[in-house]
mmCIF file of C-alpha atoms and ligand atoms in Angstrom:
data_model
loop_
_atom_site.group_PDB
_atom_site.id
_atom_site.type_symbol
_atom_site.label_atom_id
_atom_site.label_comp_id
_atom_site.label_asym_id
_atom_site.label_seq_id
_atom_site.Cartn_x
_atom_site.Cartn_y
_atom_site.Cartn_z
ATOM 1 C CA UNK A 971 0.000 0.000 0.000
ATOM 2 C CA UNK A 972 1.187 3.056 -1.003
ATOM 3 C CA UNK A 973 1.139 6.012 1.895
ATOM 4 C CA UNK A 974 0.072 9.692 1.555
ATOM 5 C CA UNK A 975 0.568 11.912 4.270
ATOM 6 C CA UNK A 976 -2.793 13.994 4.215
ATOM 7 C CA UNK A 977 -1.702 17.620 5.194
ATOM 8 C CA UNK A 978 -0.303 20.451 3.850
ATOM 9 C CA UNK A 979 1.895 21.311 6.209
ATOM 10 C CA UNK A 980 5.117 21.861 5.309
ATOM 11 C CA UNK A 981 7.206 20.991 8.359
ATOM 12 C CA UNK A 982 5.450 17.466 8.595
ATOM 13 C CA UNK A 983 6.089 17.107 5.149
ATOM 14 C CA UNK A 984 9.668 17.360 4.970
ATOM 15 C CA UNK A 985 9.580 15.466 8.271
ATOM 16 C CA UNK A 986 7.448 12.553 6.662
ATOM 17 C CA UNK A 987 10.174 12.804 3.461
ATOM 18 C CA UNK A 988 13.319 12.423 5.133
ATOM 19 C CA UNK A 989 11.998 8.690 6.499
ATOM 20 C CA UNK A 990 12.032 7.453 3.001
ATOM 21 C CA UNK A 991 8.842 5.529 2.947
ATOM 22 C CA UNK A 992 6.237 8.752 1.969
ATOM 23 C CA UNK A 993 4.360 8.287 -1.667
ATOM 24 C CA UNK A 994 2.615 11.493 -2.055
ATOM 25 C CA UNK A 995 0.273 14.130 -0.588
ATOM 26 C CA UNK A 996 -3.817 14.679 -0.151
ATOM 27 C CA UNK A 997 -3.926 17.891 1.096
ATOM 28 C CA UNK A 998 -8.177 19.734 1.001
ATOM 29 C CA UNK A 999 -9.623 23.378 1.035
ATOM 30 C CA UNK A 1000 -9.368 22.601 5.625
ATOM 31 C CA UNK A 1001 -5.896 21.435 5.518
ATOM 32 C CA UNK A 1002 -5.064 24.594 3.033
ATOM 33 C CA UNK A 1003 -6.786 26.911 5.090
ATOM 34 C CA UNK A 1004 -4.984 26.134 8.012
ATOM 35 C CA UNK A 1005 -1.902 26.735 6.359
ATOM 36 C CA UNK A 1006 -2.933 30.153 5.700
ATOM 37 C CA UNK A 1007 -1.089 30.053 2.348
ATOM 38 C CA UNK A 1008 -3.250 30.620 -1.125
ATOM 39 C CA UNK A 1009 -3.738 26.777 -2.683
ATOM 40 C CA UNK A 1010 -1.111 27.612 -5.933
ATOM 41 C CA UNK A 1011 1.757 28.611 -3.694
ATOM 42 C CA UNK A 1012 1.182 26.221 -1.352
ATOM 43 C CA UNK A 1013 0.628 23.018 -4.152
ATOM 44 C CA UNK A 1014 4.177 24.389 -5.644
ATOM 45 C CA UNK A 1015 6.217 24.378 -2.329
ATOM 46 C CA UNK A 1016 4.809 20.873 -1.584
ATOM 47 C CA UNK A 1017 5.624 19.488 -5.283
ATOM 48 C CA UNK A 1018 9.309 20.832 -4.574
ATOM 49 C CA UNK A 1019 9.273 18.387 -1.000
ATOM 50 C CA UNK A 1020 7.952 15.307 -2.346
ATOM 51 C CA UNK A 1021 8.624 13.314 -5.638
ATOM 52 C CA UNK A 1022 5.143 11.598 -5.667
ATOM 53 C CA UNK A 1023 1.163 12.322 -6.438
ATOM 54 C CA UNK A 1024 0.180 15.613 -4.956
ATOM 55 C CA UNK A 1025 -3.813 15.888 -5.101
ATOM 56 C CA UNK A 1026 -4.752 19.630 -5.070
ATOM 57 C CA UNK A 1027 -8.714 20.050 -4.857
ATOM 58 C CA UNK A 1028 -10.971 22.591 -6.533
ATOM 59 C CA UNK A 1029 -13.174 24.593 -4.526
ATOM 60 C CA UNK A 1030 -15.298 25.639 -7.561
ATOM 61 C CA UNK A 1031 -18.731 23.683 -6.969
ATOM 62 C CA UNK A 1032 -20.346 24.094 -10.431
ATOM 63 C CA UNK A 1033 -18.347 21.765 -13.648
ATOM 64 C CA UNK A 1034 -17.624 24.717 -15.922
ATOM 65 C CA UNK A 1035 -15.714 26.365 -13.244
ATOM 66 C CA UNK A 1036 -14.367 23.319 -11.787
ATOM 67 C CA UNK A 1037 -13.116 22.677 -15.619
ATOM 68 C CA UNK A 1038 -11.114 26.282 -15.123
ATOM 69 C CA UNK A 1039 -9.776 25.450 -11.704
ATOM 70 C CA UNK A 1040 -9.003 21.980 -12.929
ATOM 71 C CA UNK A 1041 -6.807 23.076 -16.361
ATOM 72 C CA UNK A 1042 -4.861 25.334 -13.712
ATOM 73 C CA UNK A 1043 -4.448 23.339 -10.807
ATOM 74 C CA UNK A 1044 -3.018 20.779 -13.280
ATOM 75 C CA UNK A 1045 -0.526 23.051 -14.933
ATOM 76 C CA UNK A 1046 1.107 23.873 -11.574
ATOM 77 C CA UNK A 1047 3.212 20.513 -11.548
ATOM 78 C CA UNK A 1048 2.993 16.870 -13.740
ATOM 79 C CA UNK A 1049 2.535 15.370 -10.262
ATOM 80 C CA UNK A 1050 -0.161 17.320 -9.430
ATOM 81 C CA UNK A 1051 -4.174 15.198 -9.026
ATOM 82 C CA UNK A 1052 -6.718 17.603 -9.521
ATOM 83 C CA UNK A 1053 -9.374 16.928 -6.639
ATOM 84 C CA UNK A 1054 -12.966 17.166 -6.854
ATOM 85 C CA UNK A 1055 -15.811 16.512 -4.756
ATOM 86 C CA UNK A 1056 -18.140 13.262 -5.450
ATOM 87 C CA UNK A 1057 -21.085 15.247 -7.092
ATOM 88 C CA UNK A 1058 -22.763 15.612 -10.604
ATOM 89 C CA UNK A 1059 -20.143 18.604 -11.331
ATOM 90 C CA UNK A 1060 -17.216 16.496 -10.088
ATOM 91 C CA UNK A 1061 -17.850 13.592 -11.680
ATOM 92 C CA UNK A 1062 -19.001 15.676 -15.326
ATOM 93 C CA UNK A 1063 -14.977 17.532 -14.947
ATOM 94 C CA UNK A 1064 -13.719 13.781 -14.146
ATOM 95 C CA UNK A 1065 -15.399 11.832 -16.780
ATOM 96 C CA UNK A 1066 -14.405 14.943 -19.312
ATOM 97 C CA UNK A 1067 -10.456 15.792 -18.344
ATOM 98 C CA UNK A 1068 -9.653 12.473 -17.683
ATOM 99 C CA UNK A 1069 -10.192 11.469 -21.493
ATOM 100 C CA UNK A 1070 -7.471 14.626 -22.119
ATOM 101 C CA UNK A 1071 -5.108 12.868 -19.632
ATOM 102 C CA UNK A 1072 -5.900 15.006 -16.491
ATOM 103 C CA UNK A 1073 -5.623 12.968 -13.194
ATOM 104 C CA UNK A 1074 -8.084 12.985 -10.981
ATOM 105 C CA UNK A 1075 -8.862 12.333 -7.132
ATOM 106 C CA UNK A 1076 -12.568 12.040 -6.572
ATOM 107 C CA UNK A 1077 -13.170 12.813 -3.134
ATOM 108 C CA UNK A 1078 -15.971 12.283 -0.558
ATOM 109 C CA UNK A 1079 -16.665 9.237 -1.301
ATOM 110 C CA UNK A 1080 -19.014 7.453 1.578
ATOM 111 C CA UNK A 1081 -20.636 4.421 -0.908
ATOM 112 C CA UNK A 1082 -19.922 1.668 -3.103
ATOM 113 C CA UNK A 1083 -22.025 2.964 -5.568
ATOM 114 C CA UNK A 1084 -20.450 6.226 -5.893
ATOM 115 C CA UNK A 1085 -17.309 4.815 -6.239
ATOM 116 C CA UNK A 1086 -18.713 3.240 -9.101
ATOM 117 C CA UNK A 1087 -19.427 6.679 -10.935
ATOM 118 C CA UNK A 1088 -15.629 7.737 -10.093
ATOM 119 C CA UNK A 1089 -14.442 4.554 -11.704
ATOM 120 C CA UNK A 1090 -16.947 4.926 -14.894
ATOM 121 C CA UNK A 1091 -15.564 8.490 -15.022
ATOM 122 C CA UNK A 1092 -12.067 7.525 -15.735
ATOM 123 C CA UNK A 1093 -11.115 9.058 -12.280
ATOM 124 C CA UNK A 1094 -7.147 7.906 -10.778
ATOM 125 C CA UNK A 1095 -7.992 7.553 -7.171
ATOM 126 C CA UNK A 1096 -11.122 7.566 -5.777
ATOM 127 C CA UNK A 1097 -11.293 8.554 -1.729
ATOM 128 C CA UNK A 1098 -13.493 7.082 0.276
ATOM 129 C CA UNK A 1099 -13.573 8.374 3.599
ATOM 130 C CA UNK A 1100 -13.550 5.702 6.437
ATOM 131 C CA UNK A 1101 -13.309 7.465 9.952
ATOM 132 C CA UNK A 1102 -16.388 9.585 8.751
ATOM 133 C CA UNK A 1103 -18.109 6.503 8.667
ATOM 134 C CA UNK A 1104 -16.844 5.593 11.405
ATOM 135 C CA UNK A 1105 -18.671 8.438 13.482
ATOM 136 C CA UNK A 1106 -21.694 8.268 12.218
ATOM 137 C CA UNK A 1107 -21.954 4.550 13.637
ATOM 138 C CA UNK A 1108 -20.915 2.650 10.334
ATOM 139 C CA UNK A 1109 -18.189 0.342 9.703
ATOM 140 C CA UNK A 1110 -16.190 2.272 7.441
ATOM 141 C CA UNK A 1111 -13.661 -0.058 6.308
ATOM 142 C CA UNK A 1112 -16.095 -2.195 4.948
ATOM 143 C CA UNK A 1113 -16.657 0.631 2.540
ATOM 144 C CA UNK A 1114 -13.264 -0.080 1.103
ATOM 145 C CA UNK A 1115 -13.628 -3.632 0.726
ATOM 146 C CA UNK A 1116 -16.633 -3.623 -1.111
ATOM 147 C CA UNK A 1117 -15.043 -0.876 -3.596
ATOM 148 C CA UNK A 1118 -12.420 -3.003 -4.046
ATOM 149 C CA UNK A 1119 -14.685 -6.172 -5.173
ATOM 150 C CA UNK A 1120 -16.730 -4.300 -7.468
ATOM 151 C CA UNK A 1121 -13.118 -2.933 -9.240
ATOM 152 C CA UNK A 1122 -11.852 -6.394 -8.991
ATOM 153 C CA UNK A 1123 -15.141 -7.683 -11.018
ATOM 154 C CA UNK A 1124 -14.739 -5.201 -13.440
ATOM 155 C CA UNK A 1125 -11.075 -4.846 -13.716
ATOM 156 C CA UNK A 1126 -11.355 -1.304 -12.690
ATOM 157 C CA UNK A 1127 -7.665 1.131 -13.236
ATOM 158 C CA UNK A 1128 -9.104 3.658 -10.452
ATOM 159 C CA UNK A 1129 -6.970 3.393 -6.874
ATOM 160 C CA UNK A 1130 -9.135 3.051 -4.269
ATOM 161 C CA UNK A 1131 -7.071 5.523 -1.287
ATOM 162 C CA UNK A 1132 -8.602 4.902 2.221
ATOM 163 C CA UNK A 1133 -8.725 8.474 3.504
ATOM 164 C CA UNK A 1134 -10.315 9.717 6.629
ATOM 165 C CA UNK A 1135 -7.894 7.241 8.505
ATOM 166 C CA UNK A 1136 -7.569 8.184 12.119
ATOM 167 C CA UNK A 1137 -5.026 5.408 13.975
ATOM 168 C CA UNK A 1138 -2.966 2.534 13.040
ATOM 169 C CA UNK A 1139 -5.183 0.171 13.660
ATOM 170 C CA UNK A 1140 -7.186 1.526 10.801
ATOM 171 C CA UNK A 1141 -3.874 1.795 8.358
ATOM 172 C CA UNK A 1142 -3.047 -1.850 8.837
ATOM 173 C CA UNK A 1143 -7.148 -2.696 7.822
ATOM 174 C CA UNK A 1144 -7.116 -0.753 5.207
ATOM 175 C CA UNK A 1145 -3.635 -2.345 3.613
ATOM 176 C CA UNK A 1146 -5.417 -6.122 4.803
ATOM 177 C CA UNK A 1147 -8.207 -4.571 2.678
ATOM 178 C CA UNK A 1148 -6.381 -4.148 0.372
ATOM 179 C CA UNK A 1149 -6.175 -0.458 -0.270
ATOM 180 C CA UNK A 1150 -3.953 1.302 -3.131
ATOM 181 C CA UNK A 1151 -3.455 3.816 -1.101
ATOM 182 C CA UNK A 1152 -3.919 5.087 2.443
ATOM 183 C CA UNK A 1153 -3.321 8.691 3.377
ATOM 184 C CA UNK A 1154 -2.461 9.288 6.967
ATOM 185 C CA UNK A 1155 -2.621 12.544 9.427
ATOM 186 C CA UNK A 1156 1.007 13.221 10.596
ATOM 187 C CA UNK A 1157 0.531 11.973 13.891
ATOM 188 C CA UNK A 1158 -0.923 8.664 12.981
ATOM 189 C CA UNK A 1159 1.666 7.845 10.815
ATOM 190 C CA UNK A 1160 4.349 8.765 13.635
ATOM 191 C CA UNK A 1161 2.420 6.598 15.718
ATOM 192 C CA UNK A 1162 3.078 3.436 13.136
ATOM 193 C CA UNK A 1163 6.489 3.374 14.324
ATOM 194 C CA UNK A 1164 5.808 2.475 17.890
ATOM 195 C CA UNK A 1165 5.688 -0.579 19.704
ATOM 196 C CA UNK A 1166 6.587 -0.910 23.495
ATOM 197 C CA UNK A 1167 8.541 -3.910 22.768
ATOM 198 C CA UNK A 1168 10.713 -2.782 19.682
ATOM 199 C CA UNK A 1169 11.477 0.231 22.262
ATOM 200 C CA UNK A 1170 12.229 -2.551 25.371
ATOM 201 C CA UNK A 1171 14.233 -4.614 23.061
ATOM 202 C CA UNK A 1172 16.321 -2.082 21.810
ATOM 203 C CA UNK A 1173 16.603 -0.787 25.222
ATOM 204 C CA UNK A 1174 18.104 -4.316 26.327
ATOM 205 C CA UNK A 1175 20.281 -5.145 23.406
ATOM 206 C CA UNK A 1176 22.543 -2.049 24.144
ATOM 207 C CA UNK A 1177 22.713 -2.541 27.974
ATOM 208 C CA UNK A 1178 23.605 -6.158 26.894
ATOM 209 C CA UNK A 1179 26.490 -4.377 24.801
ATOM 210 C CA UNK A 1180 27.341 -1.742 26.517
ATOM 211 C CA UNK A 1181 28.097 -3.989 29.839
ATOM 212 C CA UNK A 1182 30.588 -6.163 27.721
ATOM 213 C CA UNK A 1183 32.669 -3.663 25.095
ATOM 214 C CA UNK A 1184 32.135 0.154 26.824
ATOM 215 C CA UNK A 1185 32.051 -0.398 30.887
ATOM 216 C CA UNK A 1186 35.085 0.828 32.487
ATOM 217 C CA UNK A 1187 37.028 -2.136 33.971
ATOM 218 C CA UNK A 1188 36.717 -2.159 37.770
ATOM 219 C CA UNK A 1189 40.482 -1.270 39.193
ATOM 220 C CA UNK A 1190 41.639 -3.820 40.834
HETATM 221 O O1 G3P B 2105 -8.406 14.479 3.494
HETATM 222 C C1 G3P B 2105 -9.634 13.992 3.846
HETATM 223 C C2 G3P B 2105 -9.706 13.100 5.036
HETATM 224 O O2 G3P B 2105 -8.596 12.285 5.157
HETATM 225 C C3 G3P B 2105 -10.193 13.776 6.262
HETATM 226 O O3 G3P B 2105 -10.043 13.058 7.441
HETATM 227 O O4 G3P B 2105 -10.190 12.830 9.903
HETATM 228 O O5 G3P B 2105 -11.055 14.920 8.796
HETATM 229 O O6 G3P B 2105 -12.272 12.774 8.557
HETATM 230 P P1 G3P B 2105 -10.944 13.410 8.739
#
């Protein structure tokens, strides 16, 4: 499974790049805002951190103007995917650009059937959106297992990217799932690393060491 870190931050970014395991970026109109950095500028300096799929998402609502934003957005950078939102418009600008050879990521996804549409639109990714599901009292992750048997029938190309993922536990479903792609908060995926035992083992295995080849010898 391929992982996304799903920010726009640029400090957890570079962060999340130096471990050598990041595949690209989600980043949405929230996790822009927060930034407090206009969506172009901010898509470029992310591009320049990490070698990998980028998706950048329109905030137009109706297709002809999602079109525009779309043609730009996907000039900025050839890693760039152009976002969009699982409606009528979004899916119109997918089925459309894709056929020109525009990526696209269509987001808020919450059912099998909509992930359909995104596939039958040519879409890259579609994102459906599991700890969402989650707190509204449905199993979320069953979401992406049923996406991926319909693709599977059908020999779908579009990556199904678990999004909305909120703890390890639900990183290592989604992969069992067997998710393209699961984008990850900054904190959950610095939480991956840890297991009390790695740290207690490691912990032993230099006293074990350290006792033999760096304690001072004892005078006399
Ligand atoms: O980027 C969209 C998605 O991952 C949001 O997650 O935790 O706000 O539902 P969350």
């Amino acid at each position: 499974m391929k992982i996304f870190l799903d920010t726009a931050n640029l400090d957890e970014l570079r962060k999340g790049a130096s471990w050598g395991i990041l595949d690209g970026v989600t980043t949405n109109p929230s996790l822009i805002a927060k930034e407090g950095i206009p969506l172009e500028e901010q898509i470029r300096r992310i591009c320049d951190i990490v070698d990998g799929d980028i998706s950048a998402e329109v905030v137009a609502t109706k297709a002809d103007e999602m079109i525009k934003e779309a043609y730009s957005l996907a000039k900025l950078h050839p890693n760039v995917v152009v976002k969009v939102p699982l409606t009528r418009d979004g899916i119109q600008t997918t089925a459309k650009l894709s056929k020109e050879g525009i990526r696209f990521n269509v987001t808020l996804c919450f059912s099998a059937g909509q992930a359909l549409l995104a596939a039958k639109a040519g879409a890259y990714i579609v994102s459906p959106f599991v700890g969402r599901l989650d707190d509204i009292s449905q199993e979320g992750m069953t979401l992406i297992r049923d996406i991926m048997t319909i693709y599977g029938n059908y020999g779908y190309q579009t990556q199904v990217l678990a999004a909305s993922l909120r703890s390890p536990l639900h990183v290592a479903q989604a992969a069992q799932a067997g998710a393209h792609i699961g984008t990850l908060p900054f904190k959950v995926l610095d939480m991956l690393f840890n297991h009390p035992l790695t740290d207690k083992g490691l912990d032993q295995f230099l006293k074990d060491y350290t006792k033999v080849f760096q304690e001072t010898p004892v005078a006399g």
